[in-house]
Amino acid sequence: MPSNEPKQFPNLDAVTNPIDLFRQWMDEAKRTEINDPNAMALATCTLDGRPSVRIVLLKRFDEHAFCFYTNGESRKGTELRANHHAALALHWKSLQRQVRVEGPIRELPPEDVDAYFRRRHRSSQIGAWASHQSRPLRTREELIARTQEFEAKFPGEVPRPPYWTGFAVQPESIELWQERDFRLHDRVLFHATPNGQWTPQRLYP
Ligand SMILES: Cc1cc2nc3c(=O)[nH]c(=O)nc-3n(C[C@H](O)[C@H](O)[C@H](O)COP(=O)(O)O)c2cc1C
């Protein structure tokens, strides 16, 4: 007999809009994950086809955009500006669920990035100035010295660094994955259609 089945299974056959179920899963994950339920793997690709991946935080999502913020001159920023496609994966261990999102990316408008940057903690704002994200750093002391330098430079409001930016992945496909016993997991892959609908396709696990 199955032993470790979660108590409730979503009926993936009844799902017509994956965003609605994603929102529900995210709300559940906020209650059950120890921290960072919005942490997601972001895969980018160089122009010569080499993939790279790291974790970022999903800050906002809807049918058109899964948004995150970062340094535009970082490795990921450089790769995204050269190759406008990305893939995302979220894994909620507590719920035994995975979601994959793929699509083209666009950079968020400056007003959006400004608004987000203003809401960040002052120390994070200073950190954004202090960090040449992804580039070599000789010593930790150098990083600390740079934070002190920018603390002194911006005693009041901290402006957004010109390279600090945000990206949106436009979801062309979304796969919802629910763990089931004996590796007989549920997988449904949704493709966005031009008229704003979604076509579901079950996949073998
Ligand atoms: C839980 C978690 C959340 C993170 N969130 C972000 C984020 O939202 N933006 C960001 O630039 N880096 C974030 N990072 C750091 C990135 O994983 C990565 O180290 C950094 O962005 C440099 O990546 P790159 O060199 O590939 O550009 C996060 C790391 C973790 C573990």
PDB file of C-alpha atoms in Angstrom, residues 18-174:
ATOM      1  CA  PRO A  18      -1.601  26.719 -14.577  1.00  0.00           C
ATOM      2  CA  ILE A  19      -1.082  30.194 -13.092  1.00  0.00           C
ATOM      3  CA  ASP A  20      -4.076  29.744 -10.805  1.00  0.00           C
ATOM      4  CA  LEU A  21      -2.736  26.450  -9.485  1.00  0.00           C
ATOM      5  CA  PHE A  22       0.803  27.882  -9.255  1.00  0.00           C
ATOM      6  CA  ARG A  23      -0.578  30.695  -7.084  1.00  0.00           C
ATOM      7  CA  GLN A  24      -2.328  28.177  -4.867  1.00  0.00           C
ATOM      8  CA  TRP A  25       0.835  26.049  -4.588  1.00  0.00           C
ATOM      9  CA  MET A  26       2.918  29.139  -3.764  1.00  0.00           C
ATOM     10  CA  ASP A  27       0.459  30.123  -1.022  1.00  0.00           C
ATOM     11  CA  GLU A  28       0.704  26.621   0.439  1.00  0.00           C
ATOM     12  CA  ALA A  29       4.513  26.694   0.163  1.00  0.00           C
ATOM     13  CA  LYS A  30       4.586  29.990   2.103  1.00  0.00           C
ATOM     14  CA  ARG A  31       2.950  28.123   4.972  1.00  0.00           C
ATOM     15  CA  THR A  32       5.002  24.917   4.773  1.00  0.00           C
ATOM     16  CA  GLU A  33       8.534  25.759   3.590  1.00  0.00           C
ATOM     17  CA  ILE A  34      11.152  26.600   6.232  1.00  0.00           C
ATOM     18  CA  ASN A  35      12.318  29.647   4.253  1.00  0.00           C
ATOM     19  CA  ASP A  36      12.365  31.224   0.812  1.00  0.00           C
ATOM     20  CA  PRO A  37       9.342  29.474  -0.760  1.00  0.00           C
ATOM     21  CA  ASN A  38       9.920  31.804  -3.723  1.00  0.00           C
ATOM     22  CA  ALA A  39      13.503  30.604  -4.335  1.00  0.00           C
ATOM     23  CA  MET A  40      13.902  29.253  -7.856  1.00  0.00           C
ATOM     24  CA  ALA A  41      16.664  27.944 -10.052  1.00  0.00           C
ATOM     25  CA  LEU A  42      17.243  30.271 -12.985  1.00  0.00           C
ATOM     26  CA  ALA A  43      18.921  28.664 -15.973  1.00  0.00           C
ATOM     27  CA  THR A  44      20.510  30.848 -18.606  1.00  0.00           C
ATOM     28  CA  CYS A  45      22.575  30.010 -21.629  1.00  0.00           C
ATOM     29  CA  THR A  46      25.591  31.523 -23.304  1.00  0.00           C
ATOM     30  CA  LEU A  47      25.544  32.308 -27.009  1.00  0.00           C
ATOM     31  CA  ASP A  48      27.637  29.187 -27.664  1.00  0.00           C
ATOM     32  CA  GLY A  49      25.065  27.004 -25.922  1.00  0.00           C
ATOM     33  CA  ARG A  50      26.622  26.475 -22.499  1.00  0.00           C
ATOM     34  CA  PRO A  51      24.021  26.450 -19.717  1.00  0.00           C
ATOM     35  CA  SER A  52      24.483  27.986 -16.277  1.00  0.00           C
ATOM     36  CA  VAL A  53      22.182  27.976 -13.277  1.00  0.00           C
ATOM     37  CA  ARG A  54      21.771  29.717  -9.911  1.00  0.00           C
ATOM     38  CA  ILE A  55      19.043  30.536  -7.392  1.00  0.00           C
ATOM     39  CA  VAL A  56      17.120  33.828  -7.429  1.00  0.00           C
ATOM     40  CA  LEU A  57      13.914  34.970  -5.727  1.00  0.00           C
ATOM     41  CA  LEU A  58      10.650  35.136  -7.638  1.00  0.00           C
ATOM     42  CA  LYS A  59       9.257  38.532  -6.657  1.00  0.00           C
ATOM     43  CA  ARG A  60       6.074  38.679  -8.757  1.00  0.00           C
ATOM     44  CA  PHE A  61       4.264  36.533 -11.272  1.00  0.00           C
ATOM     45  CA  ASP A  62       1.230  36.415 -13.524  1.00  0.00           C
ATOM     46  CA  GLU A  63       0.271  34.978 -16.939  1.00  0.00           C
ATOM     47  CA  HIS A  64       2.760  37.275 -18.681  1.00  0.00           C
ATOM     48  CA  ALA A  65       5.754  37.575 -16.402  1.00  0.00           C
ATOM     49  CA  PHE A  66       7.758  35.755 -13.733  1.00  0.00           C
ATOM     50  CA  CYS A  67       9.926  38.567 -12.310  1.00  0.00           C
ATOM     51  CA  PHE A  68      13.206  38.682 -10.442  1.00  0.00           C
ATOM     52  CA  TYR A  69      15.794  41.370  -9.740  1.00  0.00           C
ATOM     53  CA  THR A  70      19.544  41.296 -10.068  1.00  0.00           C
ATOM     54  CA  ASN A  71      22.706  43.009 -11.224  1.00  0.00           C
ATOM     55  CA  GLY A  72      22.484  43.426 -15.000  1.00  0.00           C
ATOM     56  CA  GLU A  73      26.272  43.162 -15.291  1.00  0.00           C
ATOM     57  CA  SER A  74      26.445  39.856 -13.404  1.00  0.00           C
ATOM     58  CA  ARG A  75      27.039  36.593 -15.201  1.00  0.00           C
ATOM     59  CA  LYS A  76      23.307  35.918 -15.434  1.00  0.00           C
ATOM     60  CA  GLY A  77      22.622  39.489 -16.567  1.00  0.00           C
ATOM     61  CA  THR A  78      25.235  39.282 -19.279  1.00  0.00           C
ATOM     62  CA  GLU A  79      23.954  35.903 -20.442  1.00  0.00           C
ATOM     63  CA  LEU A  80      20.333  37.041 -20.475  1.00  0.00           C
ATOM     64  CA  ARG A  81      21.180  40.151 -22.465  1.00  0.00           C
ATOM     65  CA  ALA A  82      22.996  38.006 -25.030  1.00  0.00           C
ATOM     66  CA  ASN A  83      20.506  35.118 -25.176  1.00  0.00           C
ATOM     67  CA  HIS A  84      16.941  36.143 -24.411  1.00  0.00           C
ATOM     68  CA  HIS A  85      15.695  32.797 -23.139  1.00  0.00           C
ATOM     69  CA  ALA A  86      15.562  31.346 -19.653  1.00  0.00           C
ATOM     70  CA  ALA A  87      14.182  28.422 -17.693  1.00  0.00           C
ATOM     71  CA  LEU A  88      13.027  28.426 -14.078  1.00  0.00           C
ATOM     72  CA  ALA A  89      12.500  25.566 -11.639  1.00  0.00           C
ATOM     73  CA  LEU A  90      10.953  25.709  -8.184  1.00  0.00           C
ATOM     74  CA  HIS A  91      11.046  22.787  -5.770  1.00  0.00           C
ATOM     75  CA  TRP A  92       8.906  22.703  -2.651  1.00  0.00           C
ATOM     76  CA  LYS A  93      10.274  19.811  -0.600  1.00  0.00           C
ATOM     77  CA  SER A  94       7.569  20.073   2.052  1.00  0.00           C
ATOM     78  CA  LEU A  95       4.871  19.621  -0.595  1.00  0.00           C
ATOM     79  CA  GLN A  96       6.791  17.267  -2.905  1.00  0.00           C
ATOM     80  CA  ARG A  97       6.106  19.550  -5.828  1.00  0.00           C
ATOM     81  CA  GLN A  98       8.105  20.980  -8.681  1.00  0.00           C
ATOM     82  CA  VAL A  99       7.257  23.665 -11.225  1.00  0.00           C
ATOM     83  CA  ARG A 100       9.168  24.441 -14.404  1.00  0.00           C
ATOM     84  CA  VAL A 101       8.702  27.605 -16.447  1.00  0.00           C
ATOM     85  CA  GLU A 102      10.309  28.378 -19.800  1.00  0.00           C
ATOM     86  CA  GLY A 103      10.171  31.306 -22.149  1.00  0.00           C
ATOM     87  CA  PRO A 104      11.767  34.429 -23.557  1.00  0.00           C
ATOM     88  CA  ILE A 105      12.901  37.142 -21.176  1.00  0.00           C
ATOM     89  CA  ARG A 106      12.583  40.891 -21.229  1.00  0.00           C
ATOM     90  CA  GLU A 107      14.128  43.494 -19.000  1.00  0.00           C
ATOM     91  CA  LEU A 108      11.718  45.292 -16.673  1.00  0.00           C
ATOM     92  CA  PRO A 109      11.167  49.034 -17.207  1.00  0.00           C
ATOM     93  CA  PRO A 110      13.255  51.401 -15.031  1.00  0.00           C
ATOM     94  CA  GLU A 111      10.153  52.640 -13.130  1.00  0.00           C
ATOM     95  CA  ASP A 112       9.423  49.092 -12.022  1.00  0.00           C
ATOM     96  CA  VAL A 113      13.017  48.450 -10.945  1.00  0.00           C
ATOM     97  CA  ASP A 114      13.155  51.804  -9.121  1.00  0.00           C
ATOM     98  CA  ALA A 115       9.971  50.995  -7.222  1.00  0.00           C
ATOM     99  CA  TYR A 116      11.341  47.613  -6.183  1.00  0.00           C
ATOM    100  CA  PHE A 117      14.747  49.014  -5.234  1.00  0.00           C
ATOM    101  CA  ARG A 118      13.130  51.686  -3.019  1.00  0.00           C
ATOM    102  CA  ARG A 119      11.352  48.950  -1.037  1.00  0.00           C
ATOM    103  CA  ARG A 120      14.592  47.075  -0.268  1.00  0.00           C
ATOM    104  CA  HIS A 121      16.315  47.282   3.110  1.00  0.00           C
ATOM    105  CA  ARG A 122      18.954  50.028   3.232  1.00  0.00           C
ATOM    106  CA  SER A 123      21.736  47.462   3.788  1.00  0.00           C
ATOM    107  CA  SER A 124      20.660  45.569   0.678  1.00  0.00           C
ATOM    108  CA  GLN A 125      20.617  48.829  -1.274  1.00  0.00           C
ATOM    109  CA  ILE A 126      24.162  49.575  -0.108  1.00  0.00           C
ATOM    110  CA  GLY A 127      25.167  45.993  -0.917  1.00  0.00           C
ATOM    111  CA  ALA A 128      23.940  46.477  -4.467  1.00  0.00           C
ATOM    112  CA  TRP A 129      26.394  49.374  -4.834  1.00  0.00           C
ATOM    113  CA  ALA A 130      29.240  47.548  -3.085  1.00  0.00           C
ATOM    114  CA  SER A 131      29.055  44.327  -5.087  1.00  0.00           C
ATOM    115  CA  HIS A 132      30.528  43.906  -8.562  1.00  0.00           C
ATOM    116  CA  GLN A 133      28.356  40.790  -8.718  1.00  0.00           C
ATOM    117  CA  SER A 134      30.034  37.773 -10.367  1.00  0.00           C
ATOM    118  CA  ARG A 135      33.416  39.466 -10.784  1.00  0.00           C
ATOM    119  CA  PRO A 136      36.585  38.497  -8.895  1.00  0.00           C
ATOM    120  CA  LEU A 137      36.997  39.827  -5.340  1.00  0.00           C
ATOM    121  CA  ARG A 138      40.446  39.748  -3.744  1.00  0.00           C
ATOM    122  CA  THR A 139      39.416  39.703  -0.080  1.00  0.00           C
ATOM    123  CA  ARG A 140      36.287  39.956   2.060  1.00  0.00           C
ATOM    124  CA  GLU A 141      37.808  43.089   3.642  1.00  0.00           C
ATOM    125  CA  GLU A 142      37.624  44.777   0.265  1.00  0.00           C
ATOM    126  CA  LEU A 143      33.877  44.102   0.111  1.00  0.00           C
ATOM    127  CA  ILE A 144      33.347  45.426   3.648  1.00  0.00           C
ATOM    128  CA  ALA A 145      35.401  48.542   2.816  1.00  0.00           C
ATOM    129  CA  ARG A 146      33.216  49.139  -0.240  1.00  0.00           C
ATOM    130  CA  THR A 147      30.020  48.901   1.835  1.00  0.00           C
ATOM    131  CA  GLN A 148      31.462  51.499   4.251  1.00  0.00           C
ATOM    132  CA  GLU A 149      32.406  53.698   1.348  1.00  0.00           C
ATOM    133  CA  PHE A 150      28.841  53.678  -0.019  1.00  0.00           C
ATOM    134  CA  GLU A 151      27.317  54.075   3.468  1.00  0.00           C
ATOM    135  CA  ALA A 152      29.291  57.321   3.697  1.00  0.00           C
ATOM    136  CA  LYS A 153      28.499  58.349   0.134  1.00  0.00           C
ATOM    137  CA  PHE A 154      24.722  57.913   0.595  1.00  0.00           C
ATOM    138  CA  PRO A 155      23.832  59.048   4.145  1.00  0.00           C
ATOM    139  CA  GLY A 156      20.204  59.579   3.098  1.00  0.00           C
ATOM    140  CA  GLU A 157      18.214  57.864   0.370  1.00  0.00           C
ATOM    141  CA  VAL A 158      20.207  55.315  -1.609  1.00  0.00           C
ATOM    142  CA  PRO A 159      19.673  55.688  -5.365  1.00  0.00           C
ATOM    143  CA  ARG A 160      19.379  52.616  -7.554  1.00  0.00           C
ATOM    144  CA  PRO A 161      22.706  51.672  -9.153  1.00  0.00           C
ATOM    145  CA  PRO A 162      22.368  52.050 -12.932  1.00  0.00           C
ATOM    146  CA  TYR A 163      23.266  48.387 -13.447  1.00  0.00           C
ATOM    147  CA  TRP A 164      20.698  47.059 -10.944  1.00  0.00           C
ATOM    148  CA  THR A 165      17.775  45.696 -12.933  1.00  0.00           C
ATOM    149  CA  GLY A 166      14.941  43.216 -13.178  1.00  0.00           C
ATOM    150  CA  PHE A 167      13.980  40.568 -15.695  1.00  0.00           C
ATOM    151  CA  ALA A 168      10.699  38.892 -16.556  1.00  0.00           C
ATOM    152  CA  VAL A 169      10.392  35.416 -18.010  1.00  0.00           C
ATOM    153  CA  GLN A 170       7.339  35.311 -20.242  1.00  0.00           C
ATOM    154  CA  PRO A 171       5.909  31.840 -19.583  1.00  0.00           C
ATOM    155  CA  GLU A 172       5.508  29.972 -22.866  1.00  0.00           C
ATOM    156  CA  SER A 173       5.294  26.695 -21.002  1.00  0.00           C
ATOM    157  CA  ILE A 174       4.649  25.730 -17.393  1.00  0.00           C
TER     158      ILE A 174
END
